[in-house]
Coordinates of C-alpha atoms in Angstrom, one line a residue:
M19 CA 48.2 -12.1 47.0
E20 CA 50.8 -11.1 44.9
N21 CA 51.0 -15.0 44.5
I22 CA 47.8 -16.3 43.8
K23 CA 47.7 -13.2 41.1
R24 CA 50.8 -14.6 39.3
I25 CA 49.5 -18.2 39.4
C26 CA 45.9 -17.1 38.1
I27 CA 48.8 -15.5 34.8
L28 CA 49.6 -19.0 34.4
L29 CA 46.7 -21.0 35.1
P30 CA 45.1 -22.6 31.8
F31 CA 42.1 -22.2 30.1
I32 CA 39.6 -24.6 32.6
L33 CA 40.8 -22.2 35.4
M34 CA 40.1 -18.8 34.3
K35 CA 36.5 -19.2 35.4
L36 CA 38.0 -19.6 39.1
C37 CA 41.1 -16.9 38.2
Y38 CA 38.1 -14.1 37.0
S39 CA 35.5 -14.8 39.8
Q40 CA 38.3 -12.2 42.1
Q41 CA 37.3 -8.9 42.4
A42 CA 38.9 -6.6 38.8
F43 CA 40.6 -3.4 40.2
L44 CA 42.2 -1.0 38.3
V45 CA 44.5 1.9 40.0
A46 CA 45.9 4.4 37.9
P47 CA 49.6 6.0 38.7
S48 CA 49.8 9.0 41.3
D49 CA 48.7 12.5 40.5
V50 CA 51.6 14.9 39.3
V51 CA 52.5 18.2 40.2
L52 CA 54.5 19.9 37.0
T53 CA 55.7 23.5 36.8
T54 CA 54.8 25.1 32.8
K55 CA 58.3 24.3 32.8
V56 CA 58.4 21.0 32.4
Q57 CA 57.3 20.0 28.4
V58 CA 54.4 17.3 28.0
S59 CA 53.8 15.4 25.0
L60 CA 49.9 15.0 24.6
D61 CA 51.0 11.5 22.3
M62 CA 53.5 10.2 24.7
L63 CA 50.6 10.2 27.6
K64 CA 49.0 8.2 25.5
H65 CA 50.7 5.2 25.7
L66 CA 50.2 2.4 28.4
D67 CA 53.5 3.0 29.3
G68 CA 53.3 6.7 30.2
G69 CA 56.8 7.6 29.7
N70 CA 58.0 10.0 33.0
F71 CA 54.8 9.8 34.6
G72 CA 53.4 6.3 35.2
K73 CA 52.3 2.7 33.9
I74 CA 49.9 0.5 34.4
V75 CA 51.4 -2.2 36.0
R76 CA 49.8 -6.4 36.7
D77 CA 51.7 -6.7 40.0
S78 CA 51.9 -4.7 42.7
S79 CA 55.7 -5.9 43.2
M80 CA 56.7 -4.1 39.3
R81 CA 55.3 -0.2 40.5
E82 CA 58.2 2.4 39.6
E83 CA 58.3 5.6 41.9
V84 CA 56.8 8.2 39.2
I85 CA 59.6 11.1 39.3
S86 CA 59.6 15.0 37.9
N87 CA 63.0 16.6 37.9
D88 CA 61.6 20.3 38.7
R89 CA 61.7 23.3 40.4
V90 CA 58.9 24.1 43.1
C91 CA 57.1 27.4 44.1
S92 CA 55.1 28.7 46.2
Y93 CA 52.0 28.5 43.8
F94 CA 52.4 25.3 44.6
C95 CA 50.2 25.9 47.5
S96 CA 47.9 28.4 46.6
M97 CA 44.5 26.9 45.3
D98 CA 44.1 28.4 41.5
P99 CA 40.5 30.0 40.7
C100 CA 41.1 29.9 37.2
T101 CA 42.2 25.9 36.0
G102 CA 40.9 24.4 39.7
Y103 CA 44.4 23.0 40.8
P104 CA 43.5 22.1 44.6
G105 CA 47.0 23.6 46.2
K106 CA 47.0 23.1 50.0
S107 CA 43.7 21.4 51.7
D108 CA 42.8 19.9 54.6
G109 CA 45.4 21.6 56.4
G110 CA 48.0 20.1 53.9
G111 CA 48.7 16.3 56.2
N112 CA 47.5 14.4 53.7
L113 CA 50.0 13.6 51.6
S114 CA 48.3 11.2 49.0
L115 CA 46.0 14.1 47.7
A116 CA 48.8 16.1 44.5
G117 CA 48.5 19.5 46.1
N118 CA 49.5 18.3 49.4
L119 CA 52.3 17.1 48.4
A120 CA 53.2 19.3 46.1
C121 CA 53.5 22.1 49.0
H122 CA 54.9 19.8 51.3
L123 CA 58.2 19.5 48.6
Y124 CA 57.8 23.0 48.8
Q125 CA 58.6 24.1 52.2
N126 CA 60.9 21.1 52.6
L127 CA 62.7 21.8 49.3
Y128 CA 63.0 25.1 48.2
D129 CA 66.1 27.8 48.6
S130 CA 65.8 31.2 48.3
S131 CA 69.0 31.6 47.2
Y132 CA 68.4 29.5 44.3
P133 CA 64.7 30.4 43.0
D134 CA 65.5 28.2 39.9
K135 CA 67.1 24.8 41.3
T136 CA 65.9 21.5 39.5
Y137 CA 64.8 19.3 42.3
I138 CA 64.0 15.5 41.7
L139 CA 60.7 15.2 42.6
V140 CA 58.3 11.8 43.4
W141 CA 55.3 12.1 43.2
G142 CA 54.0 8.4 44.2
K143 CA 54.0 4.8 41.9
D144 CA 52.5 3.5 39.3
G145 CA 49.5 1.9 38.5
Y146 CA 48.5 -1.9 38.3
G147 CA 45.6 -3.8 38.1
G148 CA 44.4 -7.8 38.4
F149 CA 41.6 -9.8 36.6
I150 CA 41.0 -7.2 33.5
N151 CA 41.3 -7.8 29.6
W152 CA 45.1 -5.8 29.1
D153 CA 44.1 -6.5 25.5
S154 CA 41.3 -3.9 26.2
L155 CA 43.4 -1.5 28.5
K156 CA 43.7 2.1 26.3
V157 CA 44.3 5.4 27.7
E158 CA 42.0 9.0 27.0
I159 CA 44.2 11.8 27.1
I160 CA 42.0 14.7 27.8
D161 CA 43.5 18.5 27.2
Q162 CA 42.7 21.3 30.4
T163 CA 45.5 23.5 29.7
T164 CA 44.8 27.2 28.8
K165 CA 48.7 28.9 27.3
I166 CA 49.7 31.8 28.9
E167 CA 51.8 34.4 27.9
G168 CA 55.4 33.1 25.7
G169 CA 53.2 30.3 24.9
A170 CA 53.1 28.5 28.3
R171 CA 50.3 26.0 29.6
Y172 CA 49.5 26.2 33.1
G173 CA 46.2 24.2 33.8
W174 CA 45.8 20.7 33.8
I175 CA 45.5 17.0 31.4
Q176 CA 43.7 13.7 32.4
R177 CA 44.8 10.3 31.2
I178 CA 41.2 8.1 31.5
F179 CA 42.4 4.5 31.9
T180 CA 39.8 2.0 31.3
A181 CA 39.9 -1.2 30.7
P182 CA 37.0 -4.5 30.6
N183 CA 37.2 -7.2 33.2
F184 CA 36.3 -10.5 32.4
S185 CA 32.3 -10.6 33.6
D186 CA 32.0 -7.6 30.4
S187 CA 32.2 -4.2 32.7
L188 CA 34.1 -1.4 32.8
L189 CA 36.7 -0.7 35.1
R190 CA 37.6 3.7 34.9
D191 CA 40.3 5.3 37.2
T192 CA 42.1 9.0 36.4
Q193 CA 45.7 10.3 37.1
N194 CA 45.5 14.2 37.2
I195 CA 48.7 16.1 35.5
W196 CA 48.1 19.4 37.4
I197 CA 50.4 22.0 35.4
V198 CA 51.8 25.8 37.6
D199 CA 52.6 28.8 36.7
C200 CA 55.4 29.5 39.4
G201 CA 56.2 32.3 37.0
G202 CA 52.8 34.3 38.2
L203 CA 51.8 35.1 34.9
A204 CA 48.6 33.7 35.2
Y205 CA 47.4 36.3 38.1
Q206 CA 49.5 39.3 37.4
Y207 CA 45.9 40.7 35.0
P208 CA 44.8 43.8 37.3
I209 CA 41.6 42.9 38.9
T210 CA 39.6 45.3 37.1
L211 CA 36.0 46.6 37.2
L212 CA 33.5 44.6 34.3
T213 CA 32.1 46.5 31.6
C214 CA 29.0 44.8 29.6
R215 CA 28.1 45.4 26.6
D216 CA 24.6 46.2 26.4
D217 CA 21.7 45.2 23.3
F218 CA 24.1 42.0 22.7
Q219 CA 22.3 39.7 19.4
V220 CA 22.7 36.5 19.5
A221 CA 21.4 33.9 16.8
L222 CA 20.5 30.0 18.0
D223 CA 22.3 27.4 15.8
T224 CA 20.6 24.5 14.0
S225 CA 19.4 22.9 17.5
C226 CA 17.4 25.8 18.5
K227 CA 19.8 26.8 20.9
A228 CA 22.8 29.4 22.1
T229 CA 25.8 29.5 25.2
I230 CA 25.8 33.2 26.2
T231 CA 29.4 33.6 27.3
C232 CA 31.0 35.4 29.2
D233 CA 33.6 36.3 26.7
Q234 CA 30.6 37.5 24.3
L235 CA 29.5 40.7 26.8
L236 CA 32.2 41.4 29.0
I237 CA 34.3 44.8 27.0
G238 CA 37.2 46.6 27.9
G239 CA 39.7 44.6 29.9
P240 CA 41.9 43.9 30.1
Y241 CA 40.6 40.0 31.6
G242 CA 41.9 37.1 32.7
C243 CA 41.8 33.9 34.1
W244 CA 38.3 33.4 32.0
G245 CA 37.1 30.4 33.9
R246 CA 36.2 32.0 37.3
Y247 CA 33.2 34.2 35.3
M248 CA 29.9 33.5 35.4
V249 CA 27.2 34.7 33.2
E250 CA 23.7 34.6 34.6
L251 CA 20.2 35.3 32.4
R252 CA 17.1 36.7 33.6
D253 CA 14.3 38.2 32.7
G254 CA 13.8 41.4 32.0
F255 CA 10.4 41.0 33.2
D256 CA 9.5 38.7 36.2
N257 CA 13.5 38.6 37.2
T258 CA 13.2 34.9 36.7
R259 CA 15.7 32.9 35.5
V260 CA 17.3 31.7 32.3
D261 CA 18.8 28.6 31.2
R262 CA 17.2 26.3 28.6
D263 CA 19.9 23.4 28.7
S264 CA 21.1 23.2 33.0
L265 CA 23.3 20.2 32.3
E266 CA 25.4 22.5 29.6
N267 CA 27.9 24.4 30.6
G268 CA 26.8 28.8 30.8
A269 CA 23.6 29.9 30.2
Q270 CA 21.5 28.7 26.9
V271 CA 18.9 30.5 25.1
D272 CA 16.6 29.1 22.9
D273 CA 13.3 29.7 20.0
R274 CA 11.2 30.5 23.8
D275 CA 13.6 33.6 23.9
F276 CA 12.7 34.7 21.3
G277 CA 11.1 38.4 21.4
R278 CA 11.5 38.6 25.2
A279 CA 13.3 41.1 27.1
I280 CA 17.0 39.3 28.8
R281 CA 19.0 40.0 31.3
A282 CA 22.1 39.5 31.4
I283 CA 24.8 39.2 34.4
V284 CA 28.3 38.6 34.2
K285 CA 29.5 38.2 37.7
D286 CA 33.8 37.7 38.7
T287 CA 33.1 34.8 41.8
V288 CA 36.4 35.9 43.2
T289 CA 36.0 39.5 43.7
G290 CA 31.8 39.8 43.4
N291 CA 32.2 42.5 40.7
T292 CA 29.2 42.7 38.2
C293 CA 27.9 43.9 35.1
W294 CA 25.2 43.7 32.8
G295 CA 23.2 44.5 29.5
T296 CA 20.4 43.0 27.0
V297 CA 19.9 40.4 25.0
E298 CA 18.7 40.3 22.0
V299 CA 17.7 36.3 20.5
I300 CA 17.8 36.6 16.6
D301 CA 16.3 33.9 13.6
T302 CA 18.8 34.0 11.7
L303 CA 17.9 30.5 9.9
L304 CA 16.7 29.7 6.6
P305 CA 13.7 27.0 7.1
I306 CA 14.5 23.4 6.4
I307 CA 11.9 22.1 3.7
I308 CA 12.3 18.5 3.7
F309 CA 10.6 17.2 0.8
P310 CA 11.8 14.9 -2.7
D311 CA 13.4 16.1 -5.7
T312 CA 11.7 14.3 -8.1
I313 CA 8.0 14.0 -8.3
K314 CA 6.1 11.6 -10.9
V315 CA 2.8 12.9 -11.6
G316 CA 0.0 11.6 -13.3
T317 CA -2.1 12.7 -16.4
E318 CA -6.1 13.4 -16.2
R319 CA -8.2 11.4 -17.2
Y320 CA -10.1 13.4 -19.6
F321 CA -7.1 15.5 -20.7
C322 CA -3.5 14.9 -21.3
F323 CA -2.0 16.9 -18.7
G324 CA -0.4 16.4 -15.8
R325 CA -2.5 17.4 -12.6
W326 CA -0.4 17.4 -9.2
D327 CA -2.0 17.7 -5.8
V328 CA 0.5 19.5 -3.6
P329 CA 0.7 17.6 -0.3
K330 CA 1.7 20.4 2.2
P331 CA 5.8 20.3 2.9
N332 CA 7.8 19.5 5.6
I333 CA 8.9 23.3 7.3
Q334 CA 11.3 22.0 10.2
G335 CA 13.1 25.2 12.2
C336 CA 12.9 26.9 15.2
F337 CA 9.8 28.6 14.8
K338 CA 6.7 26.5 13.9
D339 CA 4.9 29.8 12.3
F340 CA 5.7 30.0 9.0
S341 CA 4.2 30.5 5.1
Y342 CA 4.7 29.1 1.7
K343 CA 3.1 29.4 -1.7
I344 CA 3.9 27.1 -4.9
R345 CA 4.7 28.6 -8.2
T346 CA 5.5 27.0 -11.5
L347 CA 6.9 27.6 -14.8
D348 CA 4.5 25.4 -16.5
G349 CA 0.9 24.8 -16.2
D350 CA -1.5 26.7 -13.6
V351 CA -1.4 27.4 -9.8
L352 CA -4.8 27.0 -8.0
G353 CA -5.9 26.7 -4.1
S354 CA -4.2 28.5 -1.0
E355 CA -2.0 27.6 1.5
S356 CA -5.1 26.6 4.2
S357 CA -6.9 24.7 1.3
G358 CA -4.1 23.1 -0.4
Y359 CA -2.6 23.6 -3.9
I360 CA -2.9 22.0 -7.1
I361 CA -0.9 22.5 -10.8
I362 CA -2.6 21.3 -13.6
N363 CA -2.4 21.2 -17.7
L364 CA 1.3 20.1 -17.0
P365 CA 2.8 19.4 -20.3
I366 CA 4.3 15.8 -20.9
G367 CA 7.8 15.6 -19.9
F368 CA 10.2 17.4 -17.1
N369 CA 7.9 20.4 -15.8
Y370 CA 9.7 22.2 -13.2
A371 CA 8.2 23.6 -10.0
E372 CA 9.8 25.5 -6.6
I373 CA 8.4 25.7 -3.1
I374 CA 9.0 28.8 -1.8
V375 CA 8.6 28.9 2.5
T376 CA 9.1 32.5 5.0
N377 CA 8.5 32.6 8.3
H378 CA 7.3 34.8 10.3
T379 CA 10.9 36.9 11.3
G380 CA 10.8 37.3 7.3
N381 CA 14.0 34.3 6.3
V382 CA 12.6 32.6 2.9
S383 CA 13.5 29.5 2.0
R384 CA 13.6 28.0 -1.7
K385 CA 13.2 23.8 -2.8
G386 CA 13.6 23.2 -6.5
V387 CA 11.4 20.1 -7.9
V388 CA 11.2 18.5 -10.6
L389 CA 7.9 16.5 -12.0
M390 CA 8.0 14.0 -14.5
V391 CA 4.4 14.1 -16.3
E392 CA 3.6 10.1 -17.3
D393 CA 0.5 9.0 -19.1
T394 CA 0.0 6.9 -15.9
T395 CA -4.0 7.0 -16.6
P396 CA -5.3 4.0 -18.4
P397 CA -7.4 4.2 -21.5
V398 CA -11.6 4.5 -20.6
T399 CA -13.2 0.8 -22.0
V400 CA -16.5 1.1 -23.1
C401 CA -18.5 -1.6 -24.4
D402 CA -21.7 -3.0 -24.7
T403 CA -22.8 -5.4 -21.8
K404 CA -24.6 -8.0 -23.8
E405 CA -23.9 -9.4 -27.7
V406 CA -25.2 -11.8 -29.6
V407 CA -23.3 -13.9 -32.1
S408 CA -24.6 -16.8 -33.8
I409 CA -23.2 -20.0 -36.0
N410 CA -24.4 -20.1 -39.7
G411 CA -23.0 -23.7 -40.1
N412 CA -20.9 -25.4 -42.9
Q413 CA -21.4 -28.4 -44.4
T414 CA -19.3 -30.3 -41.9
P415 CA -20.5 -30.5 -38.5
G416 CA -18.8 -30.6 -35.6
S417 CA -15.8 -27.6 -37.5
N418 CA -18.6 -25.0 -37.2
Y419 CA -17.9 -21.9 -35.6
V420 CA -17.8 -18.3 -35.8
K421 CA -15.1 -16.1 -35.2
V422 CA -15.2 -12.0 -33.4
F423 CA -13.3 -9.7 -33.9
A424 CA -11.9 -7.8 -30.6
E425 CA -13.4 -4.9 -31.9
Y426 CA -16.9 -6.4 -32.4
F427 CA -16.9 -5.4 -28.7
D428 CA -16.0 -1.1 -28.1
D429 CA -18.8 1.2 -28.0
G430 CA -16.5 4.2 -28.5
S431 CA -13.3 2.9 -25.6
W432 CA -11.0 5.9 -25.5
D433 CA -7.8 7.2 -24.1
N434 CA -6.8 11.3 -23.2
C435 CA -3.5 11.0 -24.5
N436 CA -3.2 8.0 -27.3
S437 CA -4.6 5.5 -29.5
V438 CA -6.6 2.6 -28.1
F439 CA -5.8 -1.4 -29.2
Y440 CA -8.2 -4.3 -29.1
K441 CA -7.6 -7.4 -27.7
V442 CA -9.9 -10.0 -26.3
I443 CA -10.2 -13.5 -24.4
R444 CA -12.9 -15.8 -23.5
L445 CA -13.3 -15.2 -19.3
E446 CA -12.7 -18.6 -18.9
E447 CA -9.7 -19.6 -20.6
L448 CA -7.7 -17.1 -18.2
L449 CA -7.9 -19.8 -15.9
G450 CA -8.6 -17.3 -12.8
T451 CA -5.4 -15.5 -13.6
N452 CA -5.8 -11.5 -14.7
N453 CA -3.6 -11.5 -17.8
G454 CA -3.6 -15.9 -19.4
S455 CA -2.2 -18.2 -18.7
T456 CA 1.2 -20.8 -20.2
I457 CA -1.3 -24.2 -18.4
D458 CA -2.1 -26.1 -21.2
N459 CA -6.0 -25.0 -21.7
T460 CA -8.8 -26.5 -23.7
R461 CA -11.3 -26.2 -21.5
S462 CA -13.0 -24.2 -24.7
C463 CA -14.8 -25.8 -27.7
I464 CA -11.3 -28.1 -27.4
G465 CA -9.2 -25.3 -27.3
F466 CA -10.0 -23.6 -31.4
N467 CA -8.7 -20.3 -29.5
G468 CA -4.6 -21.6 -29.1
D469 CA -2.7 -22.4 -29.2
D470 CA -0.2 -19.2 -28.6
D471 CA 2.9 -20.4 -27.6
K472 CA 4.6 -22.9 -29.4
N473 CA 7.8 -22.5 -27.4
L474 CA 5.4 -24.1 -24.2
P475 CA 4.4 -27.4 -24.6
G476 CA 0.6 -27.6 -24.1
N477 CA -2.7 -25.8 -25.6
Q478 CA -2.2 -21.6 -24.3
V479 CA -4.7 -19.6 -24.7
Y480 CA -3.5 -15.7 -24.2
F481 CA -5.4 -12.4 -25.2
D482 CA -6.1 -12.3 -28.7
D483 CA -7.1 -10.6 -31.9
A484 CA -10.0 -12.3 -31.9
T485 CA -12.1 -15.2 -30.1
K486 CA -13.9 -17.9 -31.5
F487 CA -17.6 -19.6 -29.7
C488 CA -18.4 -22.6 -31.5
C489 CA -21.4 -25.2 -31.3
S490 CA -21.0 -25.9 -28.0
D491 CA -21.7 -22.6 -26.6
V492 CA -25.1 -22.4 -28.3
G493 CA -28.0 -21.7 -26.1
T494 CA -25.2 -20.3 -23.6
K495 CA -23.9 -16.7 -22.5
I496 CA -20.4 -16.8 -22.4
M497 CA -18.8 -13.8 -20.4
V498 CA -15.6 -12.6 -22.7
V499 CA -12.7 -9.8 -21.2
F500 CA -12.6 -6.5 -23.4
R501 CA -9.5 -5.4 -23.1
V502 CA -8.5 -1.8 -24.3
F503 CA -4.6 -0.2 -24.6
D504 CA -2.8 2.8 -25.0
R505 CA -0.3 1.3 -25.8
E506 CA 0.3 -1.0 -29.2
P507 CA 0.2 -4.5 -27.9
G508 CA 0.9 -6.1 -32.0
A509 CA -0.6 -7.9 -33.8
G510 CA -1.4 -12.0 -32.7
P511 CA -1.9 -12.7 -29.0
I512 CA -0.1 -11.8 -26.4
A513 CA 1.9 -13.0 -23.5
P514 CA 1.0 -12.1 -20.0
T515 CA 4.7 -11.9 -19.0
R516 CA 4.6 -7.9 -20.8
M517 CA 1.6 -7.0 -18.4
N518 CA 2.2 -8.6 -15.5
Q519 CA 3.8 -6.0 -13.0
G520 CA 7.3 -5.3 -15.0
G521 CA 6.4 -6.2 -18.6
D522 CA 5.8 -3.2 -20.9
L523 CA 1.5 -3.4 -21.2
F524 CA 1.9 -3.0 -17.2
N525 CA -1.3 -0.7 -16.4
R526 CA -1.1 0.4 -19.6
F527 CA -4.9 -1.1 -20.1
S528 CA -8.1 -1.6 -18.6
D529 CA -10.4 -3.9 -19.5
C530 CA -14.7 -4.4 -18.9
I531 CA -16.5 -8.2 -19.3
V532 CA -19.4 -8.7 -21.8
E533 CA -21.9 -11.5 -21.9
V534 CA -22.3 -13.1 -25.0
E535 CA -25.0 -15.1 -26.5
V536 CA -24.1 -17.5 -28.9
Q537 CA -27.0 -18.6 -31.2
D538 CA -27.1 -21.3 -34.3
K539 CA -28.0 -20.1 -37.5
S540 CA -27.3 -22.9 -39.0
V541 CA -30.1 -24.0 -42.3
P542 CA -29.9 -27.9 -41.5
T543 CA -29.7 -29.2 -45.7
I544 CA -29.9 -32.3 -47.3
V545 CA -27.8 -32.9 -51.0
A546 CA -28.7 -35.9 -52.8
P547 CA -27.0 -38.4 -54.4
P548 CA -26.7 -37.7 -58.2
N549 CA -29.1 -38.1 -60.9
I550 CA -28.0 -41.6 -62.8
V551 CA -28.8 -43.0 -66.2
V552 CA -29.2 -47.0 -66.5
S553 CA -30.0 -49.6 -69.5
C554 CA -32.8 -51.3 -69.2
G555 CA -30.9 -54.6 -68.7
F556 CA -29.2 -53.0 -66.0
W557 CA -31.0 -55.4 -62.4
F558 CA -31.5 -54.0 -59.8
D559 CA -33.9 -54.2 -56.3
V560 CA -36.6 -52.1 -55.8
D561 CA -37.5 -52.5 -52.5
K562 CA -34.0 -51.6 -51.6
L563 CA -34.1 -47.8 -53.0
S564 CA -36.2 -47.3 -50.2
D565 CA -33.1 -47.9 -47.5
P566 CA -31.1 -44.5 -47.4
N567 CA -27.5 -46.7 -47.0
D568 CA -27.8 -48.9 -49.6
P569 CA -25.0 -48.1 -52.0
T570 CA -26.9 -49.2 -55.7
F571 CA -27.4 -45.4 -56.5
G572 CA -25.7 -43.9 -53.4
R573 CA -26.6 -42.9 -50.0
V574 CA -27.0 -39.9 -47.7
V575 CA -24.2 -39.3 -45.3
T576 CA -23.6 -36.7 -42.4
D577 CA -20.1 -35.9 -42.8
L578 CA -18.5 -34.6 -46.1
T579 CA -15.5 -37.0 -45.5
D580 CA -18.1 -40.2 -44.9
R581 CA -19.1 -39.3 -49.1
K582 CA -17.9 -41.7 -51.7
K583 CA -18.4 -41.8 -55.4
V584 CA -21.8 -43.8 -57.1
V585 CA -20.6 -45.9 -59.4
T586 CA -22.3 -48.6 -61.7
R587 CA -21.3 -51.5 -63.6
D588 CA -23.3 -50.9 -67.6
L589 CA -23.4 -50.9 -71.0
V590 CA -23.5 -48.0 -72.8
C591 CA -25.6 -47.5 -76.1
Y592 CA -27.3 -44.9 -78.5
N593 CA -30.2 -44.3 -77.0
Y594 CA -28.3 -42.6 -73.9
C595 CA -28.3 -39.7 -76.2
V596 CA -31.8 -40.1 -77.7
R597 CA -34.6 -38.1 -76.8
N598 CA -37.6 -40.5 -75.1
D599 CA -40.9 -38.9 -75.3
I600 CA -42.9 -41.7 -73.1
T601 CA -40.5 -41.6 -70.5
G602 CA -39.7 -37.8 -69.8
Y603 CA -36.0 -39.0 -70.8
P604 CA -34.4 -35.5 -72.3
G605 CA -31.6 -37.0 -74.0
Y606 CA -28.9 -35.1 -75.0
V607 CA -29.4 -31.7 -74.5
P608 CA -26.6 -28.6 -76.2
G609 CA -26.0 -26.1 -74.1
A610 CA -25.3 -27.3 -70.5
P611 CA -21.8 -26.8 -69.1
P612 CA -18.9 -28.6 -69.4
S613 CA -18.0 -29.0 -66.4
N614 CA -20.8 -30.1 -64.6
P615 CA -23.2 -31.7 -67.1
P616 CA -26.3 -33.0 -66.2
A617 CA -27.0 -36.9 -66.3
W618 CA -28.5 -37.5 -69.9
N619 CA -25.2 -34.9 -70.9
R620 CA -22.9 -37.1 -69.1
A621 CA -24.6 -40.8 -70.5
C622 CA -24.4 -39.4 -74.1
D623 CA -20.7 -38.7 -73.4
Y624 CA -20.1 -41.8 -71.8
Y625 CA -21.6 -43.7 -75.1
R626 CA -19.3 -41.8 -76.8
A627 CA -16.4 -41.7 -75.4
L628 CA -17.0 -45.7 -74.7
F629 CA -18.7 -47.6 -77.2
D630 CA -17.0 -50.3 -79.0

């Protein structure tokens, strides 16, 4: 077997699985019994080599003897009720038990002529292990010793060796190092009657429990070997046992025992002596208030003051019977604990409130809360649900439109704290968004309402101070979004990012929808070509005068951009300036405006300027 272990240690990685399939094992060094004369270093015991008290080796052939240089005494054979040292047991024949071996050494080595003689004592061999993860091997120290007179210790120390094997399970084994008081000081205290204090008060800890121990209850003394005393609690009325946590040492009470009459009995397990007293469970813990330190509070809809509907606080403690109230330096507190508290009339800015909790034993806790009052109430938008707008027209068909400012749609909008500001957009120009799209937008009136973002390609249409309606809107109903802000948005169009979450105008507005009917109020207009004066020698075709497209004396066109000058090529004469009663030609008429003279004055001016 030892050869197999050596081979496994040296095998290549590809054969590791075969080796690790063997049963893993871990054996601690032998138990050791010492006297209080021997000095033990706890730090040294933490090392894997263990110093004088053994180590763990990889091969049983490498194990060495665990040896101490120490005296022996009769107490090696005696059971110690204080520390649990077993002493001689089972007839003493099983020398693998540390107590039997210690007693055997005493019986074979002790020389009454030299009671303090030191001997070489062999307790067994080092520990060993196999098929374990040696890199993860560790030792934990648990010191169970108790100091006695002179500073010596007695009791026992445990070295707990732990190592995982390669299947990830955990192996543990323990070495006990017993320390025996050969001077007998641990046993010199006289066995006395026990005396218990009466009316002992015990306060619950933060886990709402308390452990009652014998040193809390015993008075008088002196008492030694505290470990042999036991505490038992009994109900003062029906004598039923009270122990709220049987997994812990000692006797426990908790919040269920508040106000109960409890009898505490202390018993010496060696002599059987007892005493008893009464225990009163008291509550000295303040209630714990679980609540945020800072609260954001909005304003009311109609007033520029904060309103806080106070949620019921989460109150923790050993007892669930609490009462609470609210106090504030600013504002007015309404309501009650049963109906709930409300604080109103809180001014804008920082305010302070306090939650005061009292439990049924009179313990009081306070929790301060900072109230940050902000105007989070959007403005109230009021608009006419229907509006009629008119296009009055001009002399350029295709460019006729009406521009309507946002204020036109307002019908008394207001905000509880601030002035209000208006913007407007046609609903279809939002392109399905809430605050505007950056996509190229010519959906309405071939894009008359843009371009609102010169940094982007295309024609963007955003919320703006006004919106336009054109001839293509006539006879239809256009839905318009009227938006009211309680924060100054500035002049001109508003980029959607300012109104989206994170923007400076987010949640600072509200909307209403207006149905707009567009009417055509423009009057059709016809303007004839100008009056013309020609001489009798100017030839023209009378039949073509009925053709509106004949350019001889001017046409009637449908677009101002198509208008051209009316020109004749003709002679001029003095009669251009002379009145003719037969034809009704007025001749030159003094007093006409020189900037726009009538045809007869213009003809006379041509004669005077051109006749040669």
